[in-house]
XYZ file of C-alpha atoms in Angstrom:
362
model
C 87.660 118.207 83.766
C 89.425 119.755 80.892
C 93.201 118.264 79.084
C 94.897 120.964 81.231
C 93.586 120.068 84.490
C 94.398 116.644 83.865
C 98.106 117.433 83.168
C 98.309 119.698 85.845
C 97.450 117.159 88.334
C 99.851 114.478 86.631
C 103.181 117.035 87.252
C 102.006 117.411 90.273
C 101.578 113.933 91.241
C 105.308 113.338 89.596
C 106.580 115.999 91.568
C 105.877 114.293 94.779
C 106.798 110.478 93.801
C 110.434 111.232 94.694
C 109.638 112.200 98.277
C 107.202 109.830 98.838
C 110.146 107.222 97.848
C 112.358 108.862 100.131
C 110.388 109.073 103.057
C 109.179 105.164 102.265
C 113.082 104.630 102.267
C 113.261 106.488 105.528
C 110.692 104.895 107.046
C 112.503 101.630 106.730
C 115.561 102.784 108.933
C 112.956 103.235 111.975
C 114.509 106.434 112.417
C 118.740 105.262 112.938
C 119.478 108.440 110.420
C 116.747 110.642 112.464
C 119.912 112.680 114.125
C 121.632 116.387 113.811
C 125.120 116.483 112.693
C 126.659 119.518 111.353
C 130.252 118.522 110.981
C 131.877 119.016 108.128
C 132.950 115.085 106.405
C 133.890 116.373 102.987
C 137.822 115.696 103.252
C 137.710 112.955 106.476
C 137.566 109.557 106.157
C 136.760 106.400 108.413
C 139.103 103.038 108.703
C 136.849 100.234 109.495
C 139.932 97.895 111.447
C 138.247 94.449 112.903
C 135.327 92.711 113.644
C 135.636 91.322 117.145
C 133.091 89.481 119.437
C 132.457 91.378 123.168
C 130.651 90.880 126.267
C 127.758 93.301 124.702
C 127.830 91.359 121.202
C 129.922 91.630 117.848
C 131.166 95.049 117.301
C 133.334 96.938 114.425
C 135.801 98.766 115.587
C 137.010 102.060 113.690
C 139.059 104.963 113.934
C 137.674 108.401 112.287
C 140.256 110.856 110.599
C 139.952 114.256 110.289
C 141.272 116.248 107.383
C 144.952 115.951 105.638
C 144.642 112.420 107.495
C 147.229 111.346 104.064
C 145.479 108.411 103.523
C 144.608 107.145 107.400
C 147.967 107.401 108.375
C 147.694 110.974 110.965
C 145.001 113.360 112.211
C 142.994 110.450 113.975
C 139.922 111.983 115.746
C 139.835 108.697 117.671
C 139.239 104.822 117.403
C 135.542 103.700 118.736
C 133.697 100.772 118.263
C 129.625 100.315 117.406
C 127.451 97.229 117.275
C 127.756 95.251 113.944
C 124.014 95.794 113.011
C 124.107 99.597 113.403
C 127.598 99.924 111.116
C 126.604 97.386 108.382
C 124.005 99.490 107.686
C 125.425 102.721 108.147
C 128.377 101.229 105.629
C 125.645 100.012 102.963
C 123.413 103.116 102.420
C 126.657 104.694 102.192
C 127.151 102.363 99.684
C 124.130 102.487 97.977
C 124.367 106.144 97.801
C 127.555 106.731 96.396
C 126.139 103.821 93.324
C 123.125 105.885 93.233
C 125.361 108.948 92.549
C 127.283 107.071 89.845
C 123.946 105.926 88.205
C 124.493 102.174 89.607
C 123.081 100.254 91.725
C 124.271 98.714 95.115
C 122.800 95.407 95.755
C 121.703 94.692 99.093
C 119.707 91.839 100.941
C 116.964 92.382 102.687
C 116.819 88.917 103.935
C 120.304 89.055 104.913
C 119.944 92.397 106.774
C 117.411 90.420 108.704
C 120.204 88.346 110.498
C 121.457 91.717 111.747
C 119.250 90.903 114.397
C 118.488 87.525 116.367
C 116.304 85.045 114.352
C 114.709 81.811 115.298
C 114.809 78.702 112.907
C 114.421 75.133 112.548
C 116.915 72.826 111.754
C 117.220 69.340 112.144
C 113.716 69.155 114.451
C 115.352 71.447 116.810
C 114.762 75.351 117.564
C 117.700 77.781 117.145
C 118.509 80.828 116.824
C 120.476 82.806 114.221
C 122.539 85.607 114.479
C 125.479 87.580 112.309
C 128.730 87.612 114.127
C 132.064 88.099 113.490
C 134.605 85.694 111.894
C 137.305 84.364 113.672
C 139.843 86.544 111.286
C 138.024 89.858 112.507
C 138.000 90.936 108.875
C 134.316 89.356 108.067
C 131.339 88.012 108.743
C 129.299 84.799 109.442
C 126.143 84.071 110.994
C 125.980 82.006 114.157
C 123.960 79.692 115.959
C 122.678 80.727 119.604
C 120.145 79.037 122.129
C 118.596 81.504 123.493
C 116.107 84.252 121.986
C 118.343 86.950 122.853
C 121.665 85.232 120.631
C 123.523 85.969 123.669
C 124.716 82.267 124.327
C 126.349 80.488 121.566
C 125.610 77.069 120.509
C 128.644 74.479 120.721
C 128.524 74.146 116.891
C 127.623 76.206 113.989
C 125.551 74.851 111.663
C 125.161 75.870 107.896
C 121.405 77.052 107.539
C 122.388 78.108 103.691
C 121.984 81.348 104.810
C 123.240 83.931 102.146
C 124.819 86.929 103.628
C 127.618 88.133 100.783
C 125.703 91.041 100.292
C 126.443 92.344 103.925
C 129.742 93.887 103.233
C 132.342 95.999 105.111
C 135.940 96.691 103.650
C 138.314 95.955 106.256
C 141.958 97.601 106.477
C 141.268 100.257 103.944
C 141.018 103.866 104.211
C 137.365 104.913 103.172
C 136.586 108.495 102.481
C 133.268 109.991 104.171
C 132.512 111.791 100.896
C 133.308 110.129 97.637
C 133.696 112.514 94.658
C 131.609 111.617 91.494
C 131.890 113.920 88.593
C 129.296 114.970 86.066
C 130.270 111.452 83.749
C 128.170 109.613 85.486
C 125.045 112.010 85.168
C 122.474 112.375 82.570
C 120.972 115.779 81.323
C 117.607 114.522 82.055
C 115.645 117.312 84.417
C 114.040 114.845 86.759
C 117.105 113.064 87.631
C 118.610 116.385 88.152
C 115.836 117.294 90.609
C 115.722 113.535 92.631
C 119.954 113.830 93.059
C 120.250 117.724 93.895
C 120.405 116.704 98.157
C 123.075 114.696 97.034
C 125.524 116.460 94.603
C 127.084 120.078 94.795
C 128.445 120.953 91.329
C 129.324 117.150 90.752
C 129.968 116.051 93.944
C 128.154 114.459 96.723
C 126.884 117.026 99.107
C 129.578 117.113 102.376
C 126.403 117.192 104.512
C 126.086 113.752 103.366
C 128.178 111.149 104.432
C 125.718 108.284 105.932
C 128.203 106.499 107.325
C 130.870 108.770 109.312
C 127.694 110.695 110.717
C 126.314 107.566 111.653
C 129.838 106.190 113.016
C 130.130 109.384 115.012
C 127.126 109.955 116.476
C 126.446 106.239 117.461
C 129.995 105.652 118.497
C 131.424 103.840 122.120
C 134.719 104.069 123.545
C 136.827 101.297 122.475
C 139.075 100.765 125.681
C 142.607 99.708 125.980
C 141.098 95.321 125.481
C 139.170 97.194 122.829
C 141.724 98.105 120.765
C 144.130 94.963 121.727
C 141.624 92.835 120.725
C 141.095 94.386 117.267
C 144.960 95.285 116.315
C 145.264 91.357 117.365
C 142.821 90.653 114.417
C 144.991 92.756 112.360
C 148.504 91.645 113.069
C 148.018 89.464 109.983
C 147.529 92.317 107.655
C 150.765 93.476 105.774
C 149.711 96.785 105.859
C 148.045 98.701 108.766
C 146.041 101.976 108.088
C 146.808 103.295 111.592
C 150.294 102.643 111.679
C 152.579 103.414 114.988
C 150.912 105.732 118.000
C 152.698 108.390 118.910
C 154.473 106.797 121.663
C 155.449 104.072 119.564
C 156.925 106.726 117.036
C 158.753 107.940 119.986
C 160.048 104.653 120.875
C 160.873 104.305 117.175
C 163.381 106.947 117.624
C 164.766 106.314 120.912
C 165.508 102.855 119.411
C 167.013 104.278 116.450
C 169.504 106.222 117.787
C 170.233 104.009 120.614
C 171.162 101.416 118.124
C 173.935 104.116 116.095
C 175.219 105.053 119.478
C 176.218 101.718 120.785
C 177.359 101.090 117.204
C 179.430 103.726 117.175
C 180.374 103.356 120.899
C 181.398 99.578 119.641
C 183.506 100.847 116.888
C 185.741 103.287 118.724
C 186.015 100.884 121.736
C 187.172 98.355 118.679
C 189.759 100.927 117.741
C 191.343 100.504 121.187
C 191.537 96.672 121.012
C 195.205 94.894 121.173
C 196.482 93.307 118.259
C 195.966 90.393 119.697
C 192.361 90.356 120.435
C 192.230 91.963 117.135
C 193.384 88.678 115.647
C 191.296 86.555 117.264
C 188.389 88.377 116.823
C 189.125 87.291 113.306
C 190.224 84.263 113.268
C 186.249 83.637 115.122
C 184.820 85.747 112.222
C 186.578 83.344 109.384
C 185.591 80.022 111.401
C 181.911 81.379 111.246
C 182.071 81.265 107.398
C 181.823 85.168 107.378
C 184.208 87.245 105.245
C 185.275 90.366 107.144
C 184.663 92.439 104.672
C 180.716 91.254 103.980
C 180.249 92.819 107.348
C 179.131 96.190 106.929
C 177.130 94.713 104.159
C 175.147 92.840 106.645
C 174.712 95.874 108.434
C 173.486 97.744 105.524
C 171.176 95.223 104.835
C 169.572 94.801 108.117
C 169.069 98.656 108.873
C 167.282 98.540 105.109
C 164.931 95.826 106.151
C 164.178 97.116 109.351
C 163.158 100.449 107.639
C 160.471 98.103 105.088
C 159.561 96.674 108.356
C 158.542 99.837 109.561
C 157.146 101.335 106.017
C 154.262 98.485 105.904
C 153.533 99.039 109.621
C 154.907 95.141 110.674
C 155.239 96.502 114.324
C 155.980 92.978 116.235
C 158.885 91.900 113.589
C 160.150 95.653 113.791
C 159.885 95.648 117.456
C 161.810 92.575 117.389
C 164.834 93.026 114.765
C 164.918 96.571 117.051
C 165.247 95.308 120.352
C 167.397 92.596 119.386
C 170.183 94.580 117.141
C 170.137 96.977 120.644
C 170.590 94.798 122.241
C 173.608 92.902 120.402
C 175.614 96.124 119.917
C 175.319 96.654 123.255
C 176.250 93.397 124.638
C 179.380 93.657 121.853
C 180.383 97.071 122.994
C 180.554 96.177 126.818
C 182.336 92.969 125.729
C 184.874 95.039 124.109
C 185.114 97.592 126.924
C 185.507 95.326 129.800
C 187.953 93.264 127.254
C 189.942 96.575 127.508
C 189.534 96.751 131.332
C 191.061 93.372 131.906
C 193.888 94.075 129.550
C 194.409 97.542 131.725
C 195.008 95.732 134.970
C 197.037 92.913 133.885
C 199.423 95.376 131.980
C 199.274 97.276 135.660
C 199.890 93.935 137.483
C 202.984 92.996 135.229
C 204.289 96.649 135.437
C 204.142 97.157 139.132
C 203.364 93.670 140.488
C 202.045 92.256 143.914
C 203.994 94.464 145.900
C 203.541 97.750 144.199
C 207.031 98.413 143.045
C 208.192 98.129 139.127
C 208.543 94.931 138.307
C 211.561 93.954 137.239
């Protein structure tokens, strides 16, 4: 065989090492990417909320945005949920794709991918089995000990195997786009490379067709009922700042609150105006014995609506439910005080100026 023939048949051999690598790195997914999805990712993005333990087994629960979502805070297409297996590695060859794209690399056990699924060990002379589930905080994970082949019934302690799995990793409360932007920086001008990245890139960019994990999320996804979602914002109530904010009824009942609170305020106020001079004075003198200076009031006010308005800015819905509520409540227990204050002060001036009999008093 002459020179040519020989390097003929070595470009062509070099030509097909890429997909024979990809369809070897296929072939290890047993066909969980084998699906059609023709929606459009390239400005959506996916907020990964909780990790929380069901009748079915550990699940992730998520909410998918669609476009102008302003950083996971509108446009929600909906929150699901999908086993803990099937998102951890949906999340990591996202992952490892958007490394490859920068020329890194993502590091990822395969041992620890393992315990994605139920495995029997030995420890201690005795036969368990070991599975990853979620940690108590909802915001991680942690492998635990079953009794039965299927990890569906959990042993009464969990026991430390020294089983490694930091490389199974999931970024909780944070707003993850479905296609990350990589510019030309992190490229070479080397041909090959070029040729092995083109399904992934569009003029410097991952391809929009290619978001691993938001296809995955969307076509594997289950309805994450009313419990669903209780049990997952539970896991979250701890975070000091939410990604998915107020729902749209609790906007509503943001408002309703809101101006509920400036009416009886303002209700309060001009019922104040109608006070005697005598209640007048000792409403004061129960003001100064408090230790509060009249004149720090409106201060306080001040103060309270601004902290109620942080409250709501990092998405602390109990303690702004609560400060809410109560200041409603408060003005409007002040302003009936006040009003049936005036009342009584109506009918005893009536009483002294007609008295028992109904003629003037004299």
């Amino acid at each position: 065989m002459k020179l040519y023939q020989y390097l003929a048949a070595l470009v062509a051999f070099a030509t097909l090492v890429p997909s024979i690598l990809a369809d070897s790195e296929d072939a290890d997914d047993d066909g969980f990417f084998y699906f059609q999805d023709d929606i459009d990712w390239s400005q959506s993005a996916i907020y990964p909320q909780s990790c929380i333990e069901t009748n079915d087994g550990p699940v992730v629960v998520y909410t998918l945005y669609n476009k102008n979502h302003n950083q996971c805070k509108k446009k929600a297409r909906g929150t699901y949920k999908m086993g803990i297996g099937s998102f951890v590695k949906a999340y990591s060859r996202q992952m490892e794709k958007e490394y490859e794209a920068k020329g890194a690399e993502y590091e990822v056990d395969e041992d620890a991918f393992a315990y994605l699924e139920c495995q029997q060990t030995y420890y201690n002379n005795q036969m368990y089995y070991m599975k990853v589930g979620c940690r108590s905080t909802g915001k991680g994970f942690q492998v635990k000990s079953y009794t039965d082949q299927y990890c569906t019934q959990q042993a009464s302690s969990t026991y430390n195997m020294g089983v490694d799995i930091s490389s199974l990793r999931v970024n909780f409360d944070n707003c993850k786009s479905c296609v990350a932007t990589t510019y030309n920086q992190y490229s070479n001008n080397n041909n090959n490379n070029n040729y092995q990245n083109q399904n992934y890139y569009d003029n410097g960019s991952m391809n929009q067709h290619e978001s691993m994990l938001c296809s995955s999320a969307n076509y594997y996804k289950e309805t994450c009922n009313r419990s669903c979602r209780r049990s997952a914002k539970k896991n979250s109530s701890g975070s000091s700042y939410g990604g998915n904010g107020f729902s749209a009824v609790g906007k509503v009942f943001l408002w309703i609150l809101s101006i509920s609170a400036i009416f009886f305020l303002l209700a309060g106020l001009a019922q104040r105006k109608k006070m005697s001079k005598q209640d007048a004075l000792i409403e004061e003198a129960a003001i100064k014995s408090s230790g509060v200076d009249k004149k720090f009031i409106p201060r306080i006010f001040i103060g309270l609506i601004l902290f109620v308005i942080v409250l709501i800015l990092f998405k602390r819905k109990v303690l702004t439910w609560f400060f809410l509520v109560t200041v409603n409540i408060a003005l409007l227990a002040y302003w009936m005080h006040l009003k049936n204050k005036a009342e009584q002060n109506a009918a005893v001036s009536g009483f002294q100026l007609y008295g028992e009999s109904g003629g003037v008093a004299a």
